[in-house]
Tab-separated table of C-alpha atoms in Angstrom:
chain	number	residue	atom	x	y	z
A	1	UNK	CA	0.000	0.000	0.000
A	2	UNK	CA	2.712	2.242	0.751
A	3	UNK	CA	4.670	1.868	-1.954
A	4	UNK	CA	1.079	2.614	-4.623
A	5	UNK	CA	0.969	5.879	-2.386
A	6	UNK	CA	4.279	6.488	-3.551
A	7	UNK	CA	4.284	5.801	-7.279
A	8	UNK	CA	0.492	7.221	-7.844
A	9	UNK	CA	1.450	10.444	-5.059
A	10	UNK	CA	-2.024	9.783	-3.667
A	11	UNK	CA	-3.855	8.355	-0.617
A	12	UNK	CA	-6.726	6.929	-2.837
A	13	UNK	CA	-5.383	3.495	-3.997
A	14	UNK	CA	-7.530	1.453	-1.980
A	15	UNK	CA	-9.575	0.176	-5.165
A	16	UNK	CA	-6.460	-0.546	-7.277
A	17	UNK	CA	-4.881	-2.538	-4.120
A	18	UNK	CA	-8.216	-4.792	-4.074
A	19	UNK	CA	-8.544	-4.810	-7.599
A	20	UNK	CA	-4.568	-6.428	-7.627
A	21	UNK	CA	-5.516	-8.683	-4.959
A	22	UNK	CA	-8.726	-9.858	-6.963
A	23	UNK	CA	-6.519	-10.406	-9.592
A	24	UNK	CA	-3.780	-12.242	-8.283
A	25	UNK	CA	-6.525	-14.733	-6.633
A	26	UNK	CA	-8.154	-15.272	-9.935
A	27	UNK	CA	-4.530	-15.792	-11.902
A	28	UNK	CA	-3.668	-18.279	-8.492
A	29	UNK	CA	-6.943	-20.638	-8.924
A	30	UNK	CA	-6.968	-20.449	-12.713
A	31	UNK	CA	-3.420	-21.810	-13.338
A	32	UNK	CA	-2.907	-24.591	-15.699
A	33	UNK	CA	0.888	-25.166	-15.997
A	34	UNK	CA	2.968	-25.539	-18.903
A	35	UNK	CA	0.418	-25.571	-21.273
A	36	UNK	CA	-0.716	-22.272	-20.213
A	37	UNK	CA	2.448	-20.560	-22.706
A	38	UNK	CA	0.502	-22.118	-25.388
A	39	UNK	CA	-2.738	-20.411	-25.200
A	40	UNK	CA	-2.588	-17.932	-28.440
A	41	UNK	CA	-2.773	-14.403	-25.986
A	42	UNK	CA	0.417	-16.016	-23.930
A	43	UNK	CA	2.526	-17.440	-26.484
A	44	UNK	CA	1.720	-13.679	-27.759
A	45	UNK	CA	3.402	-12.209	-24.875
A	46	UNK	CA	6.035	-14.920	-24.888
A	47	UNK	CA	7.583	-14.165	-28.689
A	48	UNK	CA	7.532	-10.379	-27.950
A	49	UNK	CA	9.327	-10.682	-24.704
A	50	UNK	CA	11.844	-12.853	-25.839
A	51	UNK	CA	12.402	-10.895	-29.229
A	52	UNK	CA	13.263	-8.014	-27.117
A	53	UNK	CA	15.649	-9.608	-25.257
A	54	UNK	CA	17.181	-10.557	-28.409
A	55	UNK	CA	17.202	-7.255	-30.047
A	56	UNK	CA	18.681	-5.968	-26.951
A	57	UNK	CA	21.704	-7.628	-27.549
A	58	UNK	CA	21.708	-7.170	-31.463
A	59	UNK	CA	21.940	-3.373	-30.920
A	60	UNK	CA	25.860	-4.152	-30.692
A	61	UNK	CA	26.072	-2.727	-26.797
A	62	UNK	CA	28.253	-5.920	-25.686
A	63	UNK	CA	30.822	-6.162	-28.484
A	64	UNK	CA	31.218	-2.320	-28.253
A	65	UNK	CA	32.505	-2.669	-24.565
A	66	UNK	CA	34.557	-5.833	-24.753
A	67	UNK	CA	36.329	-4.695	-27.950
A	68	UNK	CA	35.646	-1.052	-27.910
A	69	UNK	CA	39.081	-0.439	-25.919
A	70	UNK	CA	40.772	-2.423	-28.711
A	71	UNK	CA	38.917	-0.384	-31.603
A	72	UNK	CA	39.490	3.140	-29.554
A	73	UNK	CA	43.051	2.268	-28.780
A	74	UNK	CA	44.146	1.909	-32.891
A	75	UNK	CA	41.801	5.602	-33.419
A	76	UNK	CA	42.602	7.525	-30.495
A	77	UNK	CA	45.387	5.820	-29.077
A	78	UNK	CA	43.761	6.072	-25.956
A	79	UNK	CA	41.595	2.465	-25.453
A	80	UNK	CA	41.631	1.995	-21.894
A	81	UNK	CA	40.485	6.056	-21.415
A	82	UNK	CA	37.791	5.713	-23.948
A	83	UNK	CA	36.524	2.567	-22.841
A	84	UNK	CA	36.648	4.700	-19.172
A	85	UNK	CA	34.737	7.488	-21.133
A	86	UNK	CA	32.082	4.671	-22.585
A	87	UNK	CA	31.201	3.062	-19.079
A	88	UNK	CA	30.591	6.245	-17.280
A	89	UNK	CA	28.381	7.575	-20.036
A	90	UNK	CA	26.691	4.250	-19.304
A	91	UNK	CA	26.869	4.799	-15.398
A	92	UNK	CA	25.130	7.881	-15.616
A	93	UNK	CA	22.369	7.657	-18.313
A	94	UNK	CA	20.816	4.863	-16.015
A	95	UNK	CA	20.446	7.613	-13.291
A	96	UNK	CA	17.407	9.452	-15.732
A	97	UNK	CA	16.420	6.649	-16.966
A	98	UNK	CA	14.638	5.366	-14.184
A	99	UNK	CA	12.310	8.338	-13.982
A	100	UNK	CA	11.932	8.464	-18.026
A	101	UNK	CA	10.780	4.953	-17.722
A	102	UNK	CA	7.958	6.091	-16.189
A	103	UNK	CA	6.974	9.711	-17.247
A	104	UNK	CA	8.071	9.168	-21.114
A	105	UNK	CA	6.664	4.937	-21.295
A	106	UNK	CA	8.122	2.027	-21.921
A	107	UNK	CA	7.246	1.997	-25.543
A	108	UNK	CA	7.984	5.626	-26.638
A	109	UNK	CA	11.313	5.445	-24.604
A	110	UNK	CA	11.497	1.727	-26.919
A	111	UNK	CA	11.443	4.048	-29.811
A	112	UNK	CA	13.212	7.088	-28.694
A	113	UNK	CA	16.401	4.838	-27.780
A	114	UNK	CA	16.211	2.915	-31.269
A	115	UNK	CA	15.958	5.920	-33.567
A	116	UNK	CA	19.040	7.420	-31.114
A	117	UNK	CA	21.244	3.993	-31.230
A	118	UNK	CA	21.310	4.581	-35.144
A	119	UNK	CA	22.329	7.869	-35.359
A	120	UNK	CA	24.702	7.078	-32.928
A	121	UNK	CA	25.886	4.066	-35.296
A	122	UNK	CA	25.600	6.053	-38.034
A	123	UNK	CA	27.168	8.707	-37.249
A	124	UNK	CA	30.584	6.462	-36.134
A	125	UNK	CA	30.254	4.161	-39.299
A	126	UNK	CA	30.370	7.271	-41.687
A	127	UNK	CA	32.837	9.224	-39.798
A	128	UNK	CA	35.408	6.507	-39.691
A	129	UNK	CA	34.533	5.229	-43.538
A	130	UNK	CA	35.346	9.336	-44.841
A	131	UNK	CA	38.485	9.930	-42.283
A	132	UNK	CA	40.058	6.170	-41.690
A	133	UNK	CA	41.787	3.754	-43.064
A	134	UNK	CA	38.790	1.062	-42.289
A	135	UNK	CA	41.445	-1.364	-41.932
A	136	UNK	CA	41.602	-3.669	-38.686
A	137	UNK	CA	45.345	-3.669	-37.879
A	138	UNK	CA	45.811	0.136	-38.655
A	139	UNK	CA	43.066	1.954	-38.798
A	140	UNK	CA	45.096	5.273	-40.054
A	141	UNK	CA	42.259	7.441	-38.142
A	142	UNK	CA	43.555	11.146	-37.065
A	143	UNK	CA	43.334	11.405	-33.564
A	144	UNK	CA	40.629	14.050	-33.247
A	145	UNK	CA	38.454	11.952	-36.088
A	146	UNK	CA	38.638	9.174	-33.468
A	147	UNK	CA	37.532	11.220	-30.695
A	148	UNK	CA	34.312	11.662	-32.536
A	149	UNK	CA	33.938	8.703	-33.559
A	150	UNK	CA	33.981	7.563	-29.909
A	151	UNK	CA	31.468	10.150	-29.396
A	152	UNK	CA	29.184	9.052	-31.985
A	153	UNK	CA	29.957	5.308	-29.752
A	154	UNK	CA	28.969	7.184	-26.090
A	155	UNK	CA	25.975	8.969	-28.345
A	156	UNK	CA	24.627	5.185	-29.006
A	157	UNK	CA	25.581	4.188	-25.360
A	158	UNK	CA	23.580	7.056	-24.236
A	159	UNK	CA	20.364	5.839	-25.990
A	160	UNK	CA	20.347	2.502	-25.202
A	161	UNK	CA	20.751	2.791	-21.369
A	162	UNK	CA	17.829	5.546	-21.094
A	163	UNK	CA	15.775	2.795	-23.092
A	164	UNK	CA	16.537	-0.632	-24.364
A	165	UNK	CA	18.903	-1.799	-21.626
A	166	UNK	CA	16.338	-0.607	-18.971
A	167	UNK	CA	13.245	-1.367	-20.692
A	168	UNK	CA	14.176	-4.716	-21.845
A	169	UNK	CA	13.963	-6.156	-18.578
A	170	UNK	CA	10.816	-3.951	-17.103
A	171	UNK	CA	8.616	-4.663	-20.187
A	172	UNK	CA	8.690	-8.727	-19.748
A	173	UNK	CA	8.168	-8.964	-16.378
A	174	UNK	CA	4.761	-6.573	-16.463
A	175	UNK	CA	3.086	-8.814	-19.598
A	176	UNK	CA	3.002	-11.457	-17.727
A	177	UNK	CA	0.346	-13.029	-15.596
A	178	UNK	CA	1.524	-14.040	-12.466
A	179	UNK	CA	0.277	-18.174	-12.693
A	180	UNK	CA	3.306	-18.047	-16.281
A	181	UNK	CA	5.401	-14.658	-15.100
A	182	UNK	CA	8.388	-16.722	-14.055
A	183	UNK	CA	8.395	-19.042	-16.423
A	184	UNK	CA	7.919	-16.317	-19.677
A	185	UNK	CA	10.817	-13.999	-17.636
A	186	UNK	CA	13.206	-16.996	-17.706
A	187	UNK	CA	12.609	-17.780	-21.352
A	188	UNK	CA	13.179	-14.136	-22.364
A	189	UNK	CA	16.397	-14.001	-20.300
A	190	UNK	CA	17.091	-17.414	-21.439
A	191	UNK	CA	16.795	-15.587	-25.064
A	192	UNK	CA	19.121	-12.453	-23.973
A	193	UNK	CA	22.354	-14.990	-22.719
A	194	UNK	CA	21.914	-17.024	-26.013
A	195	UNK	CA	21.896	-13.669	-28.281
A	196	UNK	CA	24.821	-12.348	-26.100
A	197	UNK	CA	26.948	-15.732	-27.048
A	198	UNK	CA	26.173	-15.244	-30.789
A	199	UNK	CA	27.717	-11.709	-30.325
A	200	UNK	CA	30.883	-12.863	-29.313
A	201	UNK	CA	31.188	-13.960	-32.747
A	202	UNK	CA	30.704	-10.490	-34.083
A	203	UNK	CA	35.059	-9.752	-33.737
A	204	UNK	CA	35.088	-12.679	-36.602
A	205	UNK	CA	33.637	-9.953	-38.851
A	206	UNK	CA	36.091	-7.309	-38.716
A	207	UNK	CA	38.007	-8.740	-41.420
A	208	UNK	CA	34.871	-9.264	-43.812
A	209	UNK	CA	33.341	-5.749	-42.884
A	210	UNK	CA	35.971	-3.922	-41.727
A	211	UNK	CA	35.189	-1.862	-38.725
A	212	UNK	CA	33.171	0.285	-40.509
A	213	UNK	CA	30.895	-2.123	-41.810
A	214	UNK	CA	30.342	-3.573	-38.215
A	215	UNK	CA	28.749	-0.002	-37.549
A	216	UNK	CA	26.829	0.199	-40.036
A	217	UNK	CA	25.751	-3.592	-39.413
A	218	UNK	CA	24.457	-2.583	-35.825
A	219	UNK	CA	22.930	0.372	-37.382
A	220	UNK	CA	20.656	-1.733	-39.411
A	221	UNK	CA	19.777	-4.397	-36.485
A	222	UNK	CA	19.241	-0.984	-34.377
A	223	UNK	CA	16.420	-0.006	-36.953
A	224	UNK	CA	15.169	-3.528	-36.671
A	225	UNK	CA	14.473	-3.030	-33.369
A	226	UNK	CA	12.588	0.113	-33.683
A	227	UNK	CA	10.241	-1.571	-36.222
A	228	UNK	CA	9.846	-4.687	-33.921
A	229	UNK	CA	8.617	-2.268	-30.836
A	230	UNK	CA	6.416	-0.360	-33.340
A	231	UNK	CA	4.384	-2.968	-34.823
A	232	UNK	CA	4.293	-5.588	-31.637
A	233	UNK	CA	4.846	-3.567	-28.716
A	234	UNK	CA	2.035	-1.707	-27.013
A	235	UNK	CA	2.232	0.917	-24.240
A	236	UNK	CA	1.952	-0.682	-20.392
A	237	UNK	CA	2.636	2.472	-18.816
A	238	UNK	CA	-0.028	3.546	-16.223
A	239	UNK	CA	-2.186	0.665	-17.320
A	240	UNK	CA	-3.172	-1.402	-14.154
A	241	UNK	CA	-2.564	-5.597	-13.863
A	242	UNK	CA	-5.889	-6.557	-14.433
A	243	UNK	CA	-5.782	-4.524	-17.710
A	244	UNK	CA	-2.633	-5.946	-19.161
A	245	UNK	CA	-4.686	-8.922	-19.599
A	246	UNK	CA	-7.218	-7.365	-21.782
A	247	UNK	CA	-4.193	-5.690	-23.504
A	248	UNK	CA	-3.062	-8.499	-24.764
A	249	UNK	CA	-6.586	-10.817	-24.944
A	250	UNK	CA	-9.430	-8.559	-26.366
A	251	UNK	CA	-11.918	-11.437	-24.497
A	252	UNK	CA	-10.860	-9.863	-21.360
A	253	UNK	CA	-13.103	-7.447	-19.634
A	254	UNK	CA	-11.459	-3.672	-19.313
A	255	UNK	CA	-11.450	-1.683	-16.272
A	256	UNK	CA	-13.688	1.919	-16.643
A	257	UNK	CA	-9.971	3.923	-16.276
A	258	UNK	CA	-8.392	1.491	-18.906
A	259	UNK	CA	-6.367	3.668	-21.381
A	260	UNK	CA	-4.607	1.463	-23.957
A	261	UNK	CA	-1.748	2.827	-26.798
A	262	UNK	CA	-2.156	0.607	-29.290
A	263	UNK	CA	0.487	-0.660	-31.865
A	264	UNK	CA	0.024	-0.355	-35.361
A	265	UNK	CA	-0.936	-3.904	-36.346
A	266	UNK	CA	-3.257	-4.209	-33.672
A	267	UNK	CA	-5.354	-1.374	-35.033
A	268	UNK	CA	-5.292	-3.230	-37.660
């Protein structure tokens, strides 16, 4: 109770805390198992929350902090100070972040972080394509080039831990119902750790794509990922637990304050 004071800043949340109650008793006697992922409105939930995790490590934020001191330290021959600069601009973004989660929404933050990641890409990919070498032993960037290019790196870094590293991990665990909510979390986390082995791999693709091309690789999975949360992923911000259900099963009853932000293919 005290902590719904906090979050809605009002006294009046007597309704919504029997309302959650009711709900969590009906979700408790109305639980089926397993078998429960495979009703259509669950298995639903289950592909979006897992395809997030996913996405969350396609956006390129792992290989750019275990190899972005080795990538700096060739364009600004200063890796271990960049990779310093990188973290910190992580560090801090996180501070924000977990207001914005909740005044912005988890969706439009989704977005806002996507369209941010690519410029941030972007930018790095064609900076270093006009002013270096693109070559993986030398890179033959000036110094000051690289400096930009590392900020075009901290501008991505930036995005993605005011939204998609954040996000990624509040957005599953509030789809859920409570009888399949540990068992959907675990397969979406179960998702991220497989997607972050695959990236491991990415280093084998300097040689192909130079580094370069690796940018402008992530830059194209970061757009992915703002499509994805466009089309799939609607708003949960404000909406109470009994009303993520009909979010996500129109045969569910709505609550009279229900307020839904569709995504495009459901207004379809």
């Amino acid at each position: 109770e005290r902590v719904l004071k906090r979050l809605r800043q009002t006294d009046n949340v007597g309704h919504e805390l029997q309302v959650i109650g009711d709900q969590v008793d009906e979700e408790l006697a109305a639980q089926k198992g397993l078998a429960e992922l495979l009703e259509p409105s669950i298995f639903k939930r289950v592909a979006i929350a897992m395809m997030l995790q996913v996405l969350q490590q396609a956006t390129g934020i792992n290989p750019i902090f275990s190899y972005g001191a080795l990538i700096f330290k060739d364009i600004t021959d200063a890796g271990i100070y960049s990779a310093f600069f990188l973290s910190g601009v992580n560090f801090l973004s996180t501070i924000p972040a977990m207001r914005w989660v909740d005044t912005t929404g988890r969706r439009k933050l989704l977005l806002i972080g996507a369209v941010g990641m690519v410029t941030g890409h972007l930018f790095a990919a064609i900076l270093f394509t006009a002013i270096c070498d693109g070559n993986v032993d030398n890179a033959g960037c000036p110094k000051v080039g690289g400096w930009f290019i590392c900020v075009g790196s901290a501008f991505f870094v930036f995005n993605f831990a005011i939204s998609w590293g954040p996000v990624c991990w509040i957005y599953p665990a509030e789809i859920f119902p409570l009888s399949v909510r540990a068992t959907g979390v675990t397969l979406s986390t179960a998702a991220n750790w497989a997607m972050g082995a695959v990236m491991t791999e990415v280093v084998k693709l300097f040689p192909h794509l130079n580094i370069n091309g690796v940018f402008f690789l992530f830059a194209g999975l970061c757009c992915i990922c703002g499509v994805f949360v466009y089309f799939f992923c609607p708003e949960t911000k404000g909406i109470m637990l009994e009303d993520i259900e009909a979010l996500f099963d129109k045969s569910k009853a709505k609550s009279p304050h229900f307020v839904e932000v569709k995504s495009p293919i459901e207004n379809a």
